[in-house]
Amino acid sequence: MKKTWLICDFHIHTDISDGKIPINEVIKLYGEHHFDVISITDHIVDSKCLEKREKNNEPLYSLQKENFQDYLRLLWKKSVEAWEKYNMLIIPGAEITNNTNEYHILAIDIKEYIEPDLSVKEIIQEIHKQGGIAIACHPHYKSNDGPQPFLHLWNNHDKYANLFDAWEVANRNELFNVIGLQKFNYIANSDFHEAKHLYSWKTFIGAVKNREAIKTAIHKNDSVAIFLYRKNNKIKI
Ligand code: ZN
Ligand code: ZN
């Protein structure tokens, strides 16, 4: 297989957690827009936050330990279909979501459930143990965010700088200059929850279209470029 520039998005939610769109429609949308690589990353939410949601009779919007293998099996099945239909690679993942301590971590290509109550360091270790890639999510202020910015990762960035394989330098419409200034390994994702989020910051990776090559490119920050994907872009590579 030849090395080419691949259109990628590694941060996508479906209605399995808090996304608005069922997985089949998400895949169709990305496939029909000629994406090469996507990662489905539904939330695994920390226990204190889940308790609060339960108490308030709110939807949990979280994968559970008990259904996590079913979720992965579904993603693997969908990845076979997407490869055949669109030549699009789907890498299963999850967003380890600790709202109580204010950190969200993308776990790309994991094989088992990861406990969101663990510390950042332990979560990253667990992701790596499973052969996955750990990405720091939306690590700075989002100008359109609600009252709760997730600043733990940024506030401790010296400690975590090299533990993550990459940091989101852009998330949906936001660009985090501070991540660029730190010269951290970077990536840009949509944090997709609904169709309009397709048009947002994305990543190009220059690699062969397979999981290991893509993970290596992210980890080494080798041939990674970000671009803002807008409705009128006609990208054909
Ligand atoms: Zn998040
Ligand atoms: Zn997210």
mmCIF file of C-alpha atoms and ligand atoms in Angstrom:
data_model
loop_
_atom_site.group_PDB
_atom_site.id
_atom_site.type_symbol
_atom_site.label_atom_id
_atom_site.label_comp_id
_atom_site.label_asym_id
_atom_site.label_seq_id
_atom_site.Cartn_x
_atom_site.Cartn_y
_atom_site.Cartn_z
ATOM 1 C CA MET A 1 0.000 0.000 0.000
ATOM 2 C CA LYS A 2 1.150 3.496 -0.875
ATOM 3 C CA LYS A 3 1.714 6.366 1.572
ATOM 4 C CA THR A 4 -0.794 9.178 0.836
ATOM 5 C CA TRP A 5 -2.325 12.128 2.668
ATOM 6 C CA LEU A 6 -5.319 10.774 4.549
ATOM 7 C CA ILE A 7 -8.302 12.855 5.743
ATOM 8 C CA CYS A 8 -8.823 11.910 9.386
ATOM 9 C CA ASP A 9 -11.087 12.616 12.358
ATOM 10 C CA PHE A 10 -10.306 10.883 15.643
ATOM 11 C CA HIS A 11 -13.034 12.325 17.904
ATOM 12 C CA ILE A 12 -16.598 11.306 17.017
ATOM 13 C CA HIS A 13 -19.628 10.603 19.222
ATOM 14 C CA THR A 14 -22.757 8.663 18.235
ATOM 15 C CA ASP A 15 -26.103 8.219 19.972
ATOM 16 C CA ILE A 16 -24.533 5.323 21.870
ATOM 17 C CA SER A 17 -23.475 8.134 24.232
ATOM 18 C CA ASP A 18 -24.392 11.824 23.834
ATOM 19 C CA GLY A 19 -24.162 12.187 20.046
ATOM 20 C CA LYS A 20 -27.413 12.934 18.215
ATOM 21 C CA ILE A 21 -26.889 10.567 15.276
ATOM 22 C CA PRO A 22 -26.964 6.748 15.109
ATOM 23 C CA ILE A 23 -23.696 5.062 14.187
ATOM 24 C CA ASN A 24 -24.851 3.925 10.730
ATOM 25 C CA GLU A 25 -25.676 7.488 9.750
ATOM 26 C CA VAL A 26 -22.405 8.807 11.149
ATOM 27 C CA ILE A 27 -20.468 6.302 9.045
ATOM 28 C CA LYS A 28 -22.518 7.110 5.952
ATOM 29 C CA LEU A 29 -21.920 10.845 6.420
ATOM 30 C CA TYR A 30 -18.138 10.475 6.744
ATOM 31 C CA GLY A 31 -17.965 7.833 4.010
ATOM 32 C CA GLU A 32 -19.890 9.962 1.530
ATOM 33 C CA HIS A 33 -17.575 12.890 2.298
ATOM 34 C CA HIS A 34 -14.578 10.745 1.341
ATOM 35 C CA PHE A 35 -12.916 10.554 4.735
ATOM 36 C CA ASP A 36 -10.092 8.002 4.935
ATOM 37 C CA VAL A 37 -9.833 7.366 8.663
ATOM 38 C CA ILE A 38 -12.260 7.962 11.526
ATOM 39 C CA SER A 39 -12.321 6.954 15.153
ATOM 40 C CA ILE A 40 -15.622 6.495 17.005
ATOM 41 C CA THR A 41 -15.027 7.633 20.589
ATOM 42 C CA ASP A 42 -18.169 7.483 22.721
ATOM 43 C CA HIS A 43 -17.943 8.608 26.349
ATOM 44 C CA ILE A 44 -17.040 6.560 29.395
ATOM 45 C CA VAL A 45 -18.059 8.911 32.225
ATOM 46 C CA ASP A 46 -16.660 8.947 35.793
ATOM 47 C CA SER A 47 -18.725 7.489 38.637
ATOM 48 C CA LYS A 48 -19.365 10.716 40.590
ATOM 49 C CA CYS A 49 -20.727 12.443 37.506
ATOM 50 C CA LEU A 50 -22.917 9.417 36.731
ATOM 51 C CA GLU A 51 -24.284 9.432 40.288
ATOM 52 C CA LYS A 52 -25.217 13.085 39.866
ATOM 53 C CA ARG A 53 -26.911 12.449 36.526
ATOM 54 C CA GLU A 54 -28.821 9.516 37.992
ATOM 55 C CA LYS A 55 -29.987 11.593 40.958
ATOM 56 C CA ASN A 56 -31.205 14.339 38.622
ATOM 57 C CA ASN A 57 -32.958 11.815 36.371
ATOM 58 C CA GLU A 58 -30.721 12.845 33.486
ATOM 59 C CA PRO A 59 -29.615 10.455 30.755
ATOM 60 C CA LEU A 60 -26.251 8.867 31.609
ATOM 61 C CA TYR A 61 -24.695 9.190 28.143
ATOM 62 C CA SER A 62 -21.977 6.738 29.071
ATOM 63 C CA LEU A 63 -20.671 3.351 28.063
ATOM 64 C CA GLN A 64 -20.562 0.900 30.957
ATOM 65 C CA LYS A 65 -18.043 -1.769 31.846
ATOM 66 C CA GLU A 66 -20.723 -4.415 31.203
ATOM 67 C CA ASN A 67 -21.492 -3.310 27.649
ATOM 68 C CA PHE A 68 -18.055 -2.173 26.550
ATOM 69 C CA GLN A 69 -17.108 -5.374 24.695
ATOM 70 C CA ASP A 70 -20.461 -5.273 22.832
ATOM 71 C CA TYR A 71 -19.639 -1.697 21.805
ATOM 72 C CA LEU A 72 -16.211 -2.734 20.503
ATOM 73 C CA ARG A 73 -17.670 -5.727 18.660
ATOM 74 C CA LEU A 74 -20.200 -3.430 16.983
ATOM 75 C CA LEU A 75 -17.437 -1.019 15.931
ATOM 76 C CA TRP A 76 -15.330 -3.832 14.471
ATOM 77 C CA LYS A 77 -18.336 -5.071 12.506
ATOM 78 C CA LYS A 78 -19.013 -1.550 11.223
ATOM 79 C CA SER A 79 -15.351 -1.111 10.343
ATOM 80 C CA VAL A 80 -15.505 -4.114 7.988
ATOM 81 C CA GLU A 81 -18.612 -2.658 6.298
ATOM 82 C CA ALA A 82 -17.072 0.840 6.010
ATOM 83 C CA TRP A 83 -13.884 -0.569 4.499
ATOM 84 C CA GLU A 84 -15.830 -2.499 1.875
ATOM 85 C CA LYS A 85 -18.248 0.294 1.041
ATOM 86 C CA TYR A 86 -16.140 3.467 1.353
ATOM 87 C CA ASN A 87 -12.534 2.266 1.673
ATOM 88 C CA MET A 88 -12.691 4.109 5.009
ATOM 89 C CA LEU A 89 -10.829 2.851 8.046
ATOM 90 C CA ILE A 90 -12.678 2.936 11.399
ATOM 91 C CA ILE A 91 -10.494 2.711 14.499
ATOM 92 C CA PRO A 92 -12.518 1.878 17.635
ATOM 93 C CA GLY A 93 -11.964 4.147 20.618
ATOM 94 C CA ALA A 94 -13.545 5.921 23.580
ATOM 95 C CA GLU A 95 -13.378 9.293 25.313
ATOM 96 C CA ILE A 96 -12.404 8.646 28.902
ATOM 97 C CA THR A 97 -14.447 11.414 30.464
ATOM 98 C CA ASN A 98 -13.707 12.557 33.998
ATOM 99 C CA ASN A 99 -16.007 15.536 34.536
ATOM 100 C CA THR A 100 -15.432 15.552 38.291
ATOM 101 C CA ASN A 101 -11.685 16.151 37.982
ATOM 102 C CA GLU A 102 -11.988 17.936 34.637
ATOM 103 C CA TYR A 103 -10.073 15.846 32.140
ATOM 104 C CA HIS A 104 -11.125 14.138 28.932
ATOM 105 C CA ILE A 105 -8.743 11.723 27.221
ATOM 106 C CA LEU A 106 -9.195 10.042 23.848
ATOM 107 C CA ALA A 107 -8.231 6.383 23.891
ATOM 108 C CA ILE A 108 -7.775 5.280 20.285
ATOM 109 C CA ASP A 109 -7.542 1.580 19.399
ATOM 110 C CA ILE A 110 -8.126 0.187 22.882
ATOM 111 C CA LYS A 111 -9.291 -3.364 23.437
ATOM 112 C CA GLU A 112 -10.796 -3.207 26.936
ATOM 113 C CA TYR A 113 -12.804 -0.933 29.199
ATOM 114 C CA ILE A 114 -10.802 1.769 30.986
ATOM 115 C CA GLU A 115 -11.891 3.099 34.364
ATOM 116 C CA PRO A 116 -12.473 6.890 34.105
ATOM 117 C CA ASP A 117 -11.978 7.362 37.860
ATOM 118 C CA LEU A 118 -8.261 6.571 37.485
ATOM 119 C CA SER A 119 -5.662 9.338 37.469
ATOM 120 C CA VAL A 120 -4.519 10.844 34.161
ATOM 121 C CA LYS A 121 -1.201 9.017 34.406
ATOM 122 C CA GLU A 122 -2.893 5.671 35.095
ATOM 123 C CA ILE A 123 -5.338 6.137 32.214
ATOM 124 C CA ILE A 124 -2.514 6.887 29.775
ATOM 125 C CA GLN A 125 -0.565 3.853 31.036
ATOM 126 C CA GLU A 126 -3.615 1.652 30.555
ATOM 127 C CA ILE A 127 -4.199 2.966 27.011
ATOM 128 C CA HIS A 128 -0.577 2.235 26.094
ATOM 129 C CA LYS A 129 -0.718 -1.201 27.708
ATOM 130 C CA GLN A 130 -3.599 -2.005 25.343
ATOM 131 C CA GLY A 131 -1.612 -0.811 22.312
ATOM 132 C CA GLY A 132 -3.650 2.392 22.015
ATOM 133 C CA ILE A 133 -2.893 6.075 21.519
ATOM 134 C CA ALA A 134 -3.686 8.698 24.195
ATOM 135 C CA ILE A 135 -4.803 12.175 23.134
ATOM 136 C CA ALA A 136 -5.455 15.159 25.416
ATOM 137 C CA CYS A 137 -8.915 16.515 24.494
ATOM 138 C CA HIS A 138 -9.894 20.201 24.193
ATOM 139 C CA PRO A 139 -7.121 21.112 26.640
ATOM 140 C CA HIS A 140 -7.808 24.847 26.906
ATOM 141 C CA TYR A 141 -10.635 27.381 27.096
ATOM 142 C CA LYS A 142 -13.268 27.046 24.396
ATOM 143 C CA SER A 143 -14.740 30.444 23.721
ATOM 144 C CA ASN A 144 -18.208 28.975 23.178
ATOM 145 C CA ASP A 145 -18.051 26.641 26.177
ATOM 146 C CA GLY A 146 -20.472 26.645 29.078
ATOM 147 C CA PRO A 147 -19.475 27.358 32.650
ATOM 148 C CA GLN A 148 -17.166 24.351 33.020
ATOM 149 C CA PRO A 149 -13.905 24.460 31.078
ATOM 150 C CA PHE A 150 -11.783 21.344 31.393
ATOM 151 C CA LEU A 151 -8.467 22.771 32.412
ATOM 152 C CA HIS A 152 -6.833 20.048 34.470
ATOM 153 C CA LEU A 153 -4.637 18.869 31.580
ATOM 154 C CA TRP A 154 -3.520 22.380 30.711
ATOM 155 C CA ASN A 155 -2.940 23.336 34.352
ATOM 156 C CA ASN A 156 -0.602 20.358 34.659
ATOM 157 C CA HIS A 157 0.820 20.363 31.165
ATOM 158 C CA ASP A 158 4.453 20.260 32.323
ATOM 159 C CA LYS A 159 3.739 16.996 34.090
ATOM 160 C CA TYR A 160 1.777 15.443 31.200
ATOM 161 C CA ALA A 161 3.574 16.970 28.184
ATOM 162 C CA ASN A 162 5.318 13.867 26.961
ATOM 163 C CA LEU A 163 2.973 11.249 28.376
ATOM 164 C CA PHE A 164 0.313 11.923 25.748
ATOM 165 C CA ASP A 165 0.917 10.812 22.167
ATOM 166 C CA ALA A 166 -0.717 14.052 20.999
ATOM 167 C CA TRP A 167 -2.733 17.057 22.173
ATOM 168 C CA GLU A 168 -5.753 18.539 20.409
ATOM 169 C CA VAL A 169 -4.404 21.814 19.019
ATOM 170 C CA ALA A 170 -7.872 22.300 17.537
ATOM 171 C CA ASN A 171 -11.298 21.000 18.527
ATOM 172 C CA ARG A 172 -14.326 21.663 16.291
ATOM 173 C CA ASN A 173 -14.102 25.439 15.603
ATOM 174 C CA GLU A 174 -11.538 26.256 18.271
ATOM 175 C CA LEU A 175 -7.806 26.614 17.807
ATOM 176 C CA PHE A 176 -5.643 26.365 20.937
ATOM 177 C CA ASN A 177 -2.587 28.536 20.329
ATOM 178 C CA VAL A 178 -1.036 27.547 23.641
ATOM 179 C CA ILE A 179 -0.638 23.943 22.467
ATOM 180 C CA GLY A 180 1.155 25.101 19.318
ATOM 181 C CA LEU A 181 3.385 27.400 21.356
ATOM 182 C CA GLN A 182 4.419 24.486 23.578
ATOM 183 C CA LYS A 183 5.383 22.535 20.443
ATOM 184 C CA PHE A 184 3.476 19.492 21.680
ATOM 185 C CA ASN A 185 2.567 16.694 19.268
ATOM 186 C CA TYR A 186 -0.706 17.912 17.812
ATOM 187 C CA ILE A 187 -3.895 16.751 16.200
ATOM 188 C CA ALA A 188 -7.207 18.406 15.212
ATOM 189 C CA ASN A 189 -10.627 16.804 15.644
ATOM 190 C CA SER A 190 -14.283 17.668 15.254
ATOM 191 C CA ASP A 191 -15.634 16.362 18.606
ATOM 192 C CA PHE A 192 -18.581 15.387 16.411
ATOM 193 C CA HIS A 193 -22.022 15.223 18.070
ATOM 194 C CA GLU A 194 -24.310 16.261 15.183
ATOM 195 C CA ALA A 195 -24.161 16.626 11.394
ATOM 196 C CA LYS A 196 -23.082 20.272 11.318
ATOM 197 C CA HIS A 197 -19.944 19.346 13.283
ATOM 198 C CA LEU A 198 -18.604 17.621 10.175
ATOM 199 C CA TYR A 199 -17.458 21.081 9.102
ATOM 200 C CA SER A 200 -14.688 21.761 11.577
ATOM 201 C CA TRP A 201 -10.950 21.289 12.230
ATOM 202 C CA LYS A 202 -9.524 18.050 10.918
ATOM 203 C CA THR A 203 -6.209 16.261 10.514
ATOM 204 C CA PHE A 204 -4.293 15.108 7.446
ATOM 205 C CA ILE A 205 -1.873 12.265 8.062
ATOM 206 C CA GLY A 206 0.673 11.202 5.485
ATOM 207 C CA ALA A 207 0.753 7.447 5.922
ATOM 208 C CA VAL A 208 -0.314 4.102 4.579
ATOM 209 C CA LYS A 209 -3.999 3.541 5.360
ATOM 210 C CA ASN A 210 -3.668 1.081 8.230
ATOM 211 C CA ARG A 211 -4.043 1.329 11.991
ATOM 212 C CA GLU A 212 -0.426 0.809 12.985
ATOM 213 C CA ALA A 213 0.961 3.303 10.430
ATOM 214 C CA ILE A 214 -1.538 5.937 11.547
ATOM 215 C CA LYS A 215 -0.842 5.422 15.249
ATOM 216 C CA THR A 216 2.903 5.670 14.583
ATOM 217 C CA ALA A 217 2.454 8.910 12.620
ATOM 218 C CA ILE A 218 0.445 10.429 15.511
ATOM 219 C CA HIS A 219 2.919 9.256 18.139
ATOM 220 C CA LYS A 220 5.937 10.558 16.187
ATOM 221 C CA ASN A 221 4.103 13.662 14.968
ATOM 222 C CA ASP A 222 5.402 12.658 11.542
ATOM 223 C CA SER A 223 3.544 13.990 8.478
ATOM 224 C CA VAL A 224 0.661 15.481 10.491
ATOM 225 C CA ALA A 225 -1.143 18.600 9.243
ATOM 226 C CA ILE A 226 -4.346 20.275 10.364
ATOM 227 C CA PHE A 227 -6.960 21.937 8.181
ATOM 228 C CA LEU A 228 -10.316 23.599 8.587
ATOM 229 C CA TYR A 229 -12.884 21.591 6.660
ATOM 230 C CA ARG A 230 -15.722 23.802 5.436
ATOM 231 C CA LYS A 231 -18.814 23.093 3.447
ATOM 232 C CA ASN A 232 -17.405 24.373 0.174
ATOM 233 C CA ASN A 233 -14.129 22.458 0.385
ATOM 234 C CA LYS A 234 -13.852 19.951 -2.415
ATOM 235 C CA ILE A 235 -11.009 17.848 -1.186
ATOM 236 C CA LYS A 236 -9.871 15.058 -3.430
ATOM 237 C CA ILE A 237 -6.418 13.661 -2.924
HETATM 238 ZN ZN ZN B 1 -14.740 15.987 25.807
HETATM 239 ZN ZN ZN B 2 -15.914 14.522 22.846
#
